[in-house]
Amino acid sequence: MKALIRFVPARVLAGSVAAIAVAAFAAPAASAAVKPSAPRQHTFDGAGGAVFALTDNTAGNAVAAYHRAGDGTLTAAGTYATGGLGGILSGSVVDHTASQGALALDRHRGLLIAVNPGSDTISVFLVDGDHLTLSQVLSSGGDFPVSVTVRGNHAYVLNALGGGSLYGYRLDGRHLTAISGSLRALGLGTTAASAFTATPGQVALTPDGTQLLVTTKATGNDVDVFAVGPDGRLSASPVVNTLTGAVPFAAAFGRDGHVVIAEAGPNAVATFTLSHGGQLTQLGIASTGQAATCWIVRAGQHFYASNAGSGSVSGYDVAHSGGLTALGNTATDAGTVDAAAAAHGRFLYVQTGKAGIVDEFAVGSGGSLAQVGSVTVPGGAGGEGIAAS
């Protein structure tokens, strides 16, 4: 691994992982505001909760809402138009946007933020249990937004095309305002004709909100780390952590401060420390033995990686030292993509892109998964983006 500061705004696309696309599945503007209705009392605690799934439908993007019962099972609660359009990257198979984090939930404020790749916008919903109210539709500041992150008083969106870019927002209560001077070009050299493995995959704020990570997948096999200033503006250039051949797709954060990354190149999960200066240092790595390992989420003390080509999730525990202990593989419906945990890690909800199904699992004390049900998201085939409360 090599870390360096990127000052050059563009670089040559290096490497190709088109084989991963085959393995994944052999078959298939300007700001606007919507006047919100008065929100009802929030219901984030208690035995039940909610799960939200983004359709990424090109005819009209929407969020499907589900009530989560105390046993983890889901019941449809409504579908809410985002006011934007979904989008499909060239070369995609079971995941239109080839990204993690197309939905971001701010549980404290009761906000849900969704990307609209086909409209170059983001949508902001007010959350009341399993009920949503669209309150804002804002420019993403770039081309084809695929991932969004929120923490504290700031949110950031990752745009995948036009070389890739980041755009920031300030949160004032339940209202987002674009941060002047927050646009950061990634200079990745990606275009609309690029294979979906060459666009950036995720933007993620660290738990303390002082650093922001971007995975670049096959474009440079890098994880870029920006410093976040008190005003929300990012450092002018990132620290570029090169992970040769890894194809870093998605990241999650452990309780010990570790960064846990799903690496699509070797189909593996790797752990790292992250310094205050933005450097990643690898601690451990474990092969999933599966195909197209691209997404990873934390559920309590456990981590689960999604394997699109195998239709499975791989579980791991991460030791304080960063060592990985495999918990086994669990079958899902075809085209496993993003996932979300709920109820302090007691439940895991896994999006499967082939038919737009969300599989519901209860998480055992040792990290084993027991399926408790599944739901089909209307118009959600190929969709990515899931969040749970």
CSV table of C-alpha atoms in Angstrom, one decimal:
chain,number,residue,atom,x,y,z
A,1,MET,CA,0.0,0.0,0.0
A,2,LYS,CA,1.3,3.5,-0.9
A,3,ALA,CA,-0.2,6.7,0.3
A,4,LEU,CA,0.4,10.0,-1.6
A,5,ILE,CA,-1.3,13.4,-2.0
A,6,ARG,CA,-3.1,13.8,-5.3
A,7,PHE,CA,-2.5,17.3,-6.8
A,8,VAL,CA,-3.0,16.4,-10.5
A,9,PRO,CA,-6.8,16.7,-11.3
A,10,ALA,CA,-6.8,13.8,-13.8
A,11,ARG,CA,-5.1,10.5,-14.2
A,12,VAL,CA,-5.2,7.6,-16.7
A,13,LEU,CA,-7.6,4.8,-16.1
A,14,ALA,CA,-5.5,1.8,-15.0
A,15,GLY,CA,-6.5,-1.8,-15.3
A,16,SER,CA,-9.7,-3.5,-16.2
A,17,VAL,CA,-11.9,-5.8,-14.2
A,18,ALA,CA,-14.5,-6.5,-16.8
A,19,ALA,CA,-14.4,-10.1,-15.7
A,20,ILE,CA,-16.0,-9.1,-12.4
A,21,ALA,CA,-19.0,-7.7,-14.3
A,22,VAL,CA,-19.4,-11.1,-16.0
A,23,ALA,CA,-19.0,-12.9,-12.7
A,24,ALA,CA,-21.6,-10.6,-11.0
A,25,PHE,CA,-24.4,-12.2,-13.1
A,26,ALA,CA,-24.2,-13.8,-16.4
A,27,ALA,CA,-27.8,-12.7,-17.2
A,28,PRO,CA,-29.4,-10.0,-16.3
A,29,ALA,CA,-30.1,20.7,-11.9
A,30,ALA,CA,-31.1,23.4,-10.2
A,31,SER,CA,-32.3,23.3,-6.6
A,32,ALA,CA,-36.0,22.7,-6.1
A,33,ALA,CA,-38.0,22.6,-2.9
A,34,VAL,CA,-41.2,20.7,-2.1
A,35,LYS,CA,-43.4,22.0,0.7
A,36,PRO,CA,-43.5,19.4,3.5
A,37,SER,CA,-46.6,18.5,5.4
A,38,ALA,CA,-46.3,18.8,9.2
A,39,PRO,CA,-44.3,15.8,10.5
A,40,ARG,CA,-45.9,13.5,13.0
A,41,GLN,CA,-44.1,12.5,16.2
A,42,HIS,CA,-40.9,10.5,15.5
A,43,THR,CA,-41.0,6.8,16.4
A,44,PHE,CA,-37.4,5.6,16.2
A,45,ASP,CA,-37.3,3.5,19.3
A,46,GLY,CA,-39.3,0.5,20.5
A,47,ALA,CA,-39.8,-3.0,19.2
A,48,GLY,CA,-40.4,-2.1,15.6
A,49,GLY,CA,-38.8,0.2,13.0
A,50,ALA,CA,-38.6,0.8,9.3
A,51,VAL,CA,-36.5,-0.3,6.3
A,52,PHE,CA,-36.2,1.8,3.1
A,53,ALA,CA,-35.1,0.6,-0.3
A,54,LEU,CA,-34.4,2.8,-3.4
A,55,THR,CA,-35.7,1.5,-6.7
A,56,ASP,CA,-33.4,3.5,-9.0
A,57,ASN,CA,-36.1,3.2,-11.6
A,58,THR,CA,-35.3,5.1,-14.8
A,59,ALA,CA,-39.0,5.9,-15.4
A,60,GLY,CA,-39.2,7.6,-11.9
A,61,ASN,CA,-37.1,6.9,-8.9
A,62,ALA,CA,-38.8,6.0,-5.6
A,63,VAL,CA,-38.2,4.8,-2.1
A,64,ALA,CA,-40.2,1.8,-0.9
A,65,ALA,CA,-40.9,1.9,2.8
A,66,TYR,CA,-41.5,-1.1,5.0
A,67,HIS,CA,-42.6,-1.5,8.6
A,68,ARG,CA,-40.2,-3.6,10.6
A,69,ALA,CA,-42.0,-5.8,13.2
A,70,GLY,CA,-40.3,-6.8,16.4
A,71,ASP,CA,-39.3,-10.2,14.9
A,72,GLY,CA,-37.6,-8.5,12.0
A,73,THR,CA,-40.2,-9.2,9.3
A,74,LEU,CA,-41.2,-6.5,6.9
A,75,THR,CA,-44.6,-5.2,5.7
A,76,ALA,CA,-45.0,-2.8,2.8
A,77,ALA,CA,-45.9,0.7,4.2
A,78,GLY,CA,-45.8,2.9,1.0
A,79,THR,CA,-43.8,4.0,-2.0
A,80,TYR,CA,-42.6,7.6,-2.3
A,81,ALA,CA,-41.4,9.3,-5.5
A,82,THR,CA,-38.1,11.1,-5.2
A,83,GLY,CA,-39.0,13.7,-7.8
A,84,GLY,CA,-36.0,12.4,-9.8
A,85,LEU,CA,-34.9,9.6,-12.1
A,86,GLY,CA,-32.8,6.5,-11.6
A,87,GLY,CA,-29.9,5.8,-13.9
A,88,ILE,CA,-27.9,2.8,-15.2
A,89,LEU,CA,-24.2,2.7,-15.7
A,90,SER,CA,-22.9,1.2,-18.9
A,91,GLY,CA,-21.9,-2.5,-18.3
A,92,SER,CA,-24.0,-2.9,-15.1
A,93,VAL,CA,-25.8,-6.2,-14.4
A,94,VAL,CA,-27.6,-6.6,-11.1
A,95,ASP,CA,-26.7,-3.1,-9.7
A,96,HIS,CA,-27.5,-0.1,-11.8
A,97,THR,CA,-25.1,2.3,-10.0
A,98,ALA,CA,-22.3,-0.2,-8.9
A,99,SER,CA,-22.1,1.6,-5.6
A,100,GLN,CA,-22.8,1.4,-1.9
A,101,GLY,CA,-24.8,4.0,0.1
A,102,ALA,CA,-27.3,5.4,-2.4
A,103,LEU,CA,-29.6,6.0,0.6
A,104,ALA,CA,-28.4,7.7,3.8
A,105,LEU,CA,-30.4,7.8,7.0
A,106,ASP,CA,-29.9,10.5,9.7
A,107,ARG,CA,-31.6,8.8,12.6
A,108,HIS,CA,-31.1,11.7,15.0
A,109,ARG,CA,-32.8,14.3,12.7
A,110,GLY,CA,-35.2,11.9,11.0
A,111,LEU,CA,-33.9,12.5,7.5
A,112,LEU,CA,-33.5,10.2,4.6
A,113,ILE,CA,-31.3,11.3,1.6
A,114,ALA,CA,-31.6,9.5,-1.8
A,115,VAL,CA,-29.6,9.9,-5.0
A,116,ASN,CA,-31.2,10.4,-8.4
A,117,PRO,CA,-28.5,9.4,-10.9
A,118,GLY,CA,-30.6,10.1,-14.0
A,119,SER,CA,-31.4,13.6,-12.8
A,120,ASP,CA,-28.2,14.7,-11.2
A,121,THR,CA,-30.0,15.5,-8.0
A,122,ILE,CA,-30.5,14.3,-4.4
A,123,SER,CA,-33.9,14.0,-2.6
A,124,VAL,CA,-34.4,14.8,1.1
A,125,PHE,CA,-37.2,13.1,3.0
A,126,LEU,CA,-38.6,13.7,6.5
A,127,VAL,CA,-38.9,10.4,8.3
A,128,ASP,CA,-41.7,9.6,10.7
A,129,GLY,CA,-41.4,5.9,11.5
A,130,ASP,CA,-42.2,4.2,8.2
A,131,HIS,CA,-43.7,7.3,6.7
A,132,LEU,CA,-41.8,9.7,4.4
A,133,THR,CA,-42.5,13.3,3.3
A,134,LEU,CA,-40.4,14.7,0.4
A,135,SER,CA,-39.0,18.1,1.5
A,136,GLN,CA,-36.2,19.0,-0.9
A,137,VAL,CA,-34.8,18.1,-4.3
A,138,LEU,CA,-31.3,19.6,-4.7
A,139,SER,CA,-28.6,19.5,-7.3
A,140,SER,CA,-25.9,16.9,-6.7
A,141,GLY,CA,-23.3,19.3,-8.0
A,142,GLY,CA,-22.1,16.8,-10.6
A,143,ASP,CA,-22.8,14.0,-13.0
A,144,PHE,CA,-24.6,10.8,-12.0
A,145,PRO,CA,-24.7,10.8,-8.2
A,146,VAL,CA,-24.4,7.2,-6.7
A,147,SER,CA,-23.6,7.5,-3.0
A,148,VAL,CA,-24.3,9.8,-0.1
A,149,THR,CA,-23.2,10.1,3.5
A,150,VAL,CA,-24.4,12.2,6.4
A,151,ARG,CA,-23.0,12.7,9.9
A,152,GLY,CA,-23.2,15.6,12.3
A,153,ASN,CA,-24.0,18.9,10.5
A,154,HIS,CA,-22.7,17.8,7.1
A,155,ALA,CA,-23.7,15.6,4.2
A,156,TYR,CA,-21.7,14.8,1.0
A,157,VAL,CA,-22.7,13.2,-2.3
A,158,LEU,CA,-20.4,11.3,-4.7
A,159,ASN,CA,-20.9,11.8,-8.4
A,160,ALA,CA,-19.6,8.9,-10.5
A,161,LEU,CA,-19.2,10.4,-14.0
A,162,GLY,CA,-17.4,13.3,-15.5
A,163,GLY,CA,-14.3,12.2,-13.8
A,164,GLY,CA,-16.0,11.9,-10.4
A,165,SER,CA,-16.7,14.6,-7.9
A,166,LEU,CA,-17.9,15.4,-4.4
A,167,TYR,CA,-20.4,18.0,-3.3
A,168,GLY,CA,-21.2,19.1,0.3
A,169,TYR,CA,-24.2,20.3,2.2
A,170,ARG,CA,-24.8,21.9,5.6
A,171,LEU,CA,-27.6,20.6,7.8
A,172,ASP,CA,-29.6,23.2,9.6
A,173,GLY,CA,-32.2,21.3,11.6
A,174,ARG,CA,-33.9,19.2,8.9
A,175,HIS,CA,-32.9,21.4,6.0
A,176,LEU,CA,-29.9,20.9,3.7
A,177,THR,CA,-28.1,23.8,2.1
A,178,ALA,CA,-25.2,23.5,-0.4
A,179,ILE,CA,-21.8,24.5,1.0
A,180,SER,CA,-20.3,27.2,-1.2
A,181,GLY,CA,-16.9,26.1,-2.5
A,182,SER,CA,-17.4,22.5,-1.5
A,183,LEU,CA,-17.1,20.9,-5.0
A,184,ARG,CA,-14.1,18.6,-5.3
A,185,ALA,CA,-13.2,17.0,-8.6
A,186,LEU,CA,-11.7,13.6,-8.3
A,187,GLY,CA,-10.0,13.6,-11.7
A,188,LEU,CA,-10.6,9.9,-12.3
A,189,GLY,CA,-11.1,10.0,-16.0
A,190,THR,CA,-14.3,8.2,-16.0
A,191,THR,CA,-16.9,8.8,-18.7
A,192,ALA,CA,-20.4,7.7,-19.5
A,193,ALA,CA,-18.9,5.0,-21.7
A,194,SER,CA,-16.7,3.6,-18.9
A,195,ALA,CA,-17.3,0.2,-17.6
A,196,PHE,CA,-19.2,0.3,-14.3
A,197,THR,CA,-16.2,-1.1,-12.4
A,198,ALA,CA,-14.2,2.0,-13.3
A,199,THR,CA,-16.4,4.6,-11.5
A,200,PRO,CA,-16.0,5.5,-7.8
A,201,GLY,CA,-18.1,3.3,-5.5
A,202,GLN,CA,-18.8,5.0,-2.2
A,203,VAL,CA,-18.4,8.1,-0.1
A,204,ALA,CA,-18.3,7.6,3.7
A,205,LEU,CA,-17.7,9.9,6.6
A,206,THR,CA,-15.6,8.5,9.5
A,207,PRO,CA,-17.5,8.1,12.8
A,208,ASP,CA,-16.1,11.3,14.2
A,209,GLY,CA,-16.9,13.2,11.0
A,210,THR,CA,-13.3,14.6,10.5
A,211,GLN,CA,-12.4,12.6,7.4
A,212,LEU,CA,-14.2,11.5,4.3
A,213,LEU,CA,-13.3,8.3,2.3
A,214,VAL,CA,-14.0,7.6,-1.4
A,215,THR,CA,-13.4,4.2,-3.0
A,216,THR,CA,-12.3,4.4,-6.6
A,217,LYS,CA,-12.7,0.7,-7.6
A,218,ALA,CA,-10.7,-0.2,-10.7
A,219,THR,CA,-10.1,3.4,-11.8
A,220,GLY,CA,-7.0,3.6,-9.6
A,221,ASN,CA,-7.4,0.9,-7.0
A,222,ASP,CA,-7.3,3.8,-4.5
A,223,VAL,CA,-9.1,4.9,-1.3
A,224,ASP,CA,-9.0,8.7,-1.3
A,225,VAL,CA,-9.2,10.4,2.1
A,226,PHE,CA,-10.2,14.0,2.5
A,227,ALA,CA,-9.9,16.1,5.7
A,228,VAL,CA,-13.2,17.7,6.7
A,229,GLY,CA,-12.9,21.3,8.0
A,230,PRO,CA,-15.2,22.8,10.7
A,231,ASP,CA,-17.2,24.6,8.0
A,232,GLY,CA,-17.7,21.4,6.0
A,233,ARG,CA,-15.3,22.2,3.3
A,234,LEU,CA,-12.9,19.4,2.3
A,235,SER,CA,-9.2,19.6,1.9
A,236,ALA,CA,-8.1,20.8,-1.5
A,237,SER,CA,-6.6,17.4,-2.4
A,238,PRO,CA,-7.0,13.9,-0.8
A,239,VAL,CA,-4.5,11.5,0.5
A,240,VAL,CA,-4.5,8.7,-2.1
A,241,ASN,CA,-4.1,5.2,-0.6
A,242,THR,CA,-3.2,2.9,-3.5
A,243,LEU,CA,-4.3,-0.8,-2.9
A,244,THR,CA,-2.7,-2.4,-6.0
A,245,GLY,CA,-5.1,-4.9,-7.6
A,246,ALA,CA,-7.7,-4.7,-4.8
A,247,VAL,CA,-10.5,-2.8,-6.6
A,248,PRO,CA,-11.7,-1.3,-3.3
A,249,PHE,CA,-15.5,-1.1,-3.7
A,250,ALA,CA,-17.1,-0.3,-0.3
A,251,ALA,CA,-16.1,0.5,3.3
A,252,ALA,CA,-17.5,0.2,6.8
A,253,PHE,CA,-16.2,1.2,10.2
A,254,GLY,CA,-15.5,-0.9,13.2
A,255,ARG,CA,-15.9,-0.1,16.9
A,256,ASP,CA,-12.1,-0.1,17.4
A,257,GLY,CA,-11.7,2.5,14.7
A,258,HIS,CA,-10.8,0.0,12.0
A,259,VAL,CA,-11.8,0.6,8.3
A,260,VAL,CA,-13.1,-2.6,6.8
A,261,ILE,CA,-13.1,-2.7,3.0
A,262,ALA,CA,-14.7,-5.1,0.5
A,263,GLU,CA,-12.2,-5.7,-2.3
A,264,ALA,CA,-13.7,-6.9,-5.6
A,265,GLY,CA,-10.3,-7.8,-7.2
A,266,PRO,CA,-9.3,-10.7,-4.9
A,267,ASN,CA,-12.9,-11.2,-3.6
A,268,ALA,CA,-11.8,-10.4,-0.1
A,269,VAL,CA,-12.4,-8.4,3.1
A,270,ALA,CA,-9.5,-6.4,4.4
A,271,THR,CA,-9.0,-4.4,7.6
A,272,PHE,CA,-7.0,-1.2,8.0
A,273,THR,CA,-6.1,1.5,10.5
A,274,LEU,CA,-6.7,5.1,9.4
A,275,SER,CA,-4.3,7.8,10.7
A,276,HIS,CA,-5.2,11.4,11.4
A,277,GLY,CA,-3.2,12.2,8.3
A,278,GLY,CA,-5.3,10.1,6.1
A,279,GLN,CA,-3.0,7.1,5.6
A,280,LEU,CA,-4.4,3.5,5.6
A,281,THR,CA,-2.3,0.7,6.9
A,282,GLN,CA,-3.5,-2.9,6.3
A,283,LEU,CA,-3.9,-5.2,9.3
A,284,GLY,CA,-5.6,-8.3,7.9
A,285,ILE,CA,-7.3,-9.8,4.9
A,286,ALA,CA,-9.5,-12.8,4.3
A,287,SER,CA,-10.8,-14.3,1.0
A,288,THR,CA,-14.6,-14.8,0.9
A,289,GLY,CA,-14.2,-17.7,-1.6
A,290,GLN,CA,-17.2,-16.1,-3.4
A,291,ALA,CA,-17.6,-14.1,-6.6
A,292,ALA,CA,-18.0,-10.3,-7.0
A,293,THR,CA,-17.4,-9.4,-3.3
A,294,CYS,CA,-18.3,-5.7,-3.5
A,295,TRP,CA,-20.4,-4.4,-0.5
A,296,ILE,CA,-19.9,-4.5,3.2
A,297,VAL,CA,-21.9,-3.4,6.3
A,298,ARG,CA,-21.6,-3.7,10.0
A,299,ALA,CA,-24.3,-5.3,12.1
A,300,GLY,CA,-23.5,-4.9,15.8
A,301,GLN,CA,-20.1,-6.6,16.3
A,302,HIS,CA,-20.2,-8.5,13.0
A,303,PHE,CA,-19.5,-7.5,9.4
A,304,TYR,CA,-21.2,-8.9,6.3
A,305,ALA,CA,-19.9,-8.7,2.7
A,306,SER,CA,-22.2,-9.1,-0.2
A,307,ASN,CA,-21.2,-11.4,-3.1
A,308,ALA,CA,-23.2,-10.5,-6.2
A,309,GLY,CA,-21.8,-13.4,-8.4
A,310,SER,CA,-22.5,-16.0,-5.8
A,311,GLY,CA,-25.8,-14.9,-4.4
A,312,SER,CA,-24.5,-14.9,-0.8
A,313,VAL,CA,-23.3,-12.8,2.1
A,314,SER,CA,-20.0,-13.7,4.0
A,315,GLY,CA,-19.9,-12.9,7.7
A,316,TYR,CA,-16.8,-11.9,9.7
A,317,ASP,CA,-15.7,-10.8,13.2
A,318,VAL,CA,-12.9,-8.4,13.5
A,319,ALA,CA,-10.5,-8.6,16.4
A,320,HIS,CA,-9.0,-5.6,18.2
A,321,SER,CA,-5.8,-6.4,16.2
A,322,GLY,CA,-7.7,-6.3,12.9
A,323,GLY,CA,-7.6,-10.0,12.4
A,324,LEU,CA,-10.6,-11.5,10.7
A,325,THR,CA,-12.6,-14.6,11.8
A,326,ALA,CA,-15.0,-16.1,9.1
A,327,LEU,CA,-18.5,-16.7,10.2
A,328,GLY,CA,-19.5,-18.6,7.1
A,329,ASN,CA,-21.5,-17.8,3.9
A,330,THR,CA,-25.3,-17.5,3.8
A,331,ALA,CA,-27.3,-17.8,0.5
A,332,THR,CA,-29.5,-15.0,-0.7
A,333,ASP,CA,-31.6,-14.3,-3.7
A,334,ALA,CA,-29.7,-13.7,-6.9
A,335,GLY,CA,-27.5,-10.7,-7.4
A,336,THR,CA,-26.6,-9.7,-3.8
A,337,VAL,CA,-25.9,-6.0,-3.5
A,338,ASP,CA,-26.2,-3.5,-0.6
A,339,ALA,CA,-27.4,-4.3,2.9
A,340,ALA,CA,-28.4,-2.5,6.1
A,341,ALA,CA,-28.6,-3.5,9.8
A,342,ALA,CA,-31.3,-2.6,12.3
A,343,ALA,CA,-32.1,-3.0,16.0
A,344,HIS,CA,-28.5,-2.7,17.1
A,345,GLY,CA,-27.4,-5.4,14.8
A,346,ARG,CA,-30.1,-7.9,15.5
A,347,PHE,CA,-31.4,-7.9,11.9
A,348,LEU,CA,-29.8,-7.7,8.5
A,349,TYR,CA,-31.6,-6.7,5.3
A,350,VAL,CA,-29.9,-7.6,2.0
A,351,GLN,CA,-30.8,-6.1,-1.3
A,352,THR,CA,-30.7,-8.6,-4.2
A,353,GLY,CA,-30.6,-6.8,-7.6
A,354,LYS,CA,-31.7,-9.5,-10.0
A,355,ALA,CA,-35.4,-9.4,-9.1
A,356,GLY,CA,-35.3,-6.4,-6.7
A,357,ILE,CA,-35.9,-8.6,-3.6
A,358,VAL,CA,-34.9,-7.6,0.0
A,359,ASP,CA,-34.0,-10.7,2.1
A,360,GLU,CA,-34.7,-10.4,5.8
A,361,PHE,CA,-32.3,-12.1,8.3
A,362,ALA,CA,-32.1,-12.4,12.1
A,363,VAL,CA,-28.6,-12.2,13.4
A,364,GLY,CA,-27.6,-14.9,16.0
A,365,SER,CA,-25.3,-14.3,18.9
A,366,GLY,CA,-22.4,-15.9,17.0
A,367,GLY,CA,-23.2,-13.9,13.9
A,368,SER,CA,-25.1,-16.7,12.1
A,369,LEU,CA,-28.0,-15.6,9.9
A,370,ALA,CA,-31.5,-17.1,9.9
A,371,GLN,CA,-33.8,-15.9,7.2
A,372,VAL,CA,-37.2,-14.6,8.5
A,373,GLY,CA,-38.7,-13.5,5.2
A,374,SER,CA,-38.3,-11.5,2.0
A,375,VAL,CA,-40.1,-8.8,0.1
A,376,THR,CA,-40.1,-7.7,-3.5
A,377,VAL,CA,-39.6,-4.0,-4.1
A,378,PRO,CA,-42.0,-2.8,-6.8
A,379,GLY,CA,-39.9,-1.6,-9.8
A,380,GLY,CA,-36.7,-2.3,-7.9
A,381,ALA,CA,-34.9,-4.7,-10.1
A,382,GLY,CA,-31.3,-3.5,-10.4
A,383,GLY,CA,-31.9,-0.9,-7.7
A,384,GLU,CA,-29.3,-0.1,-5.0
A,385,GLY,CA,-29.6,1.8,-1.8
A,386,ILE,CA,-31.1,0.5,1.5
A,387,ALA,CA,-31.3,2.0,5.0
A,388,ALA,CA,-32.9,0.8,8.2
A,389,SER,CA,-34.0,2.3,11.5
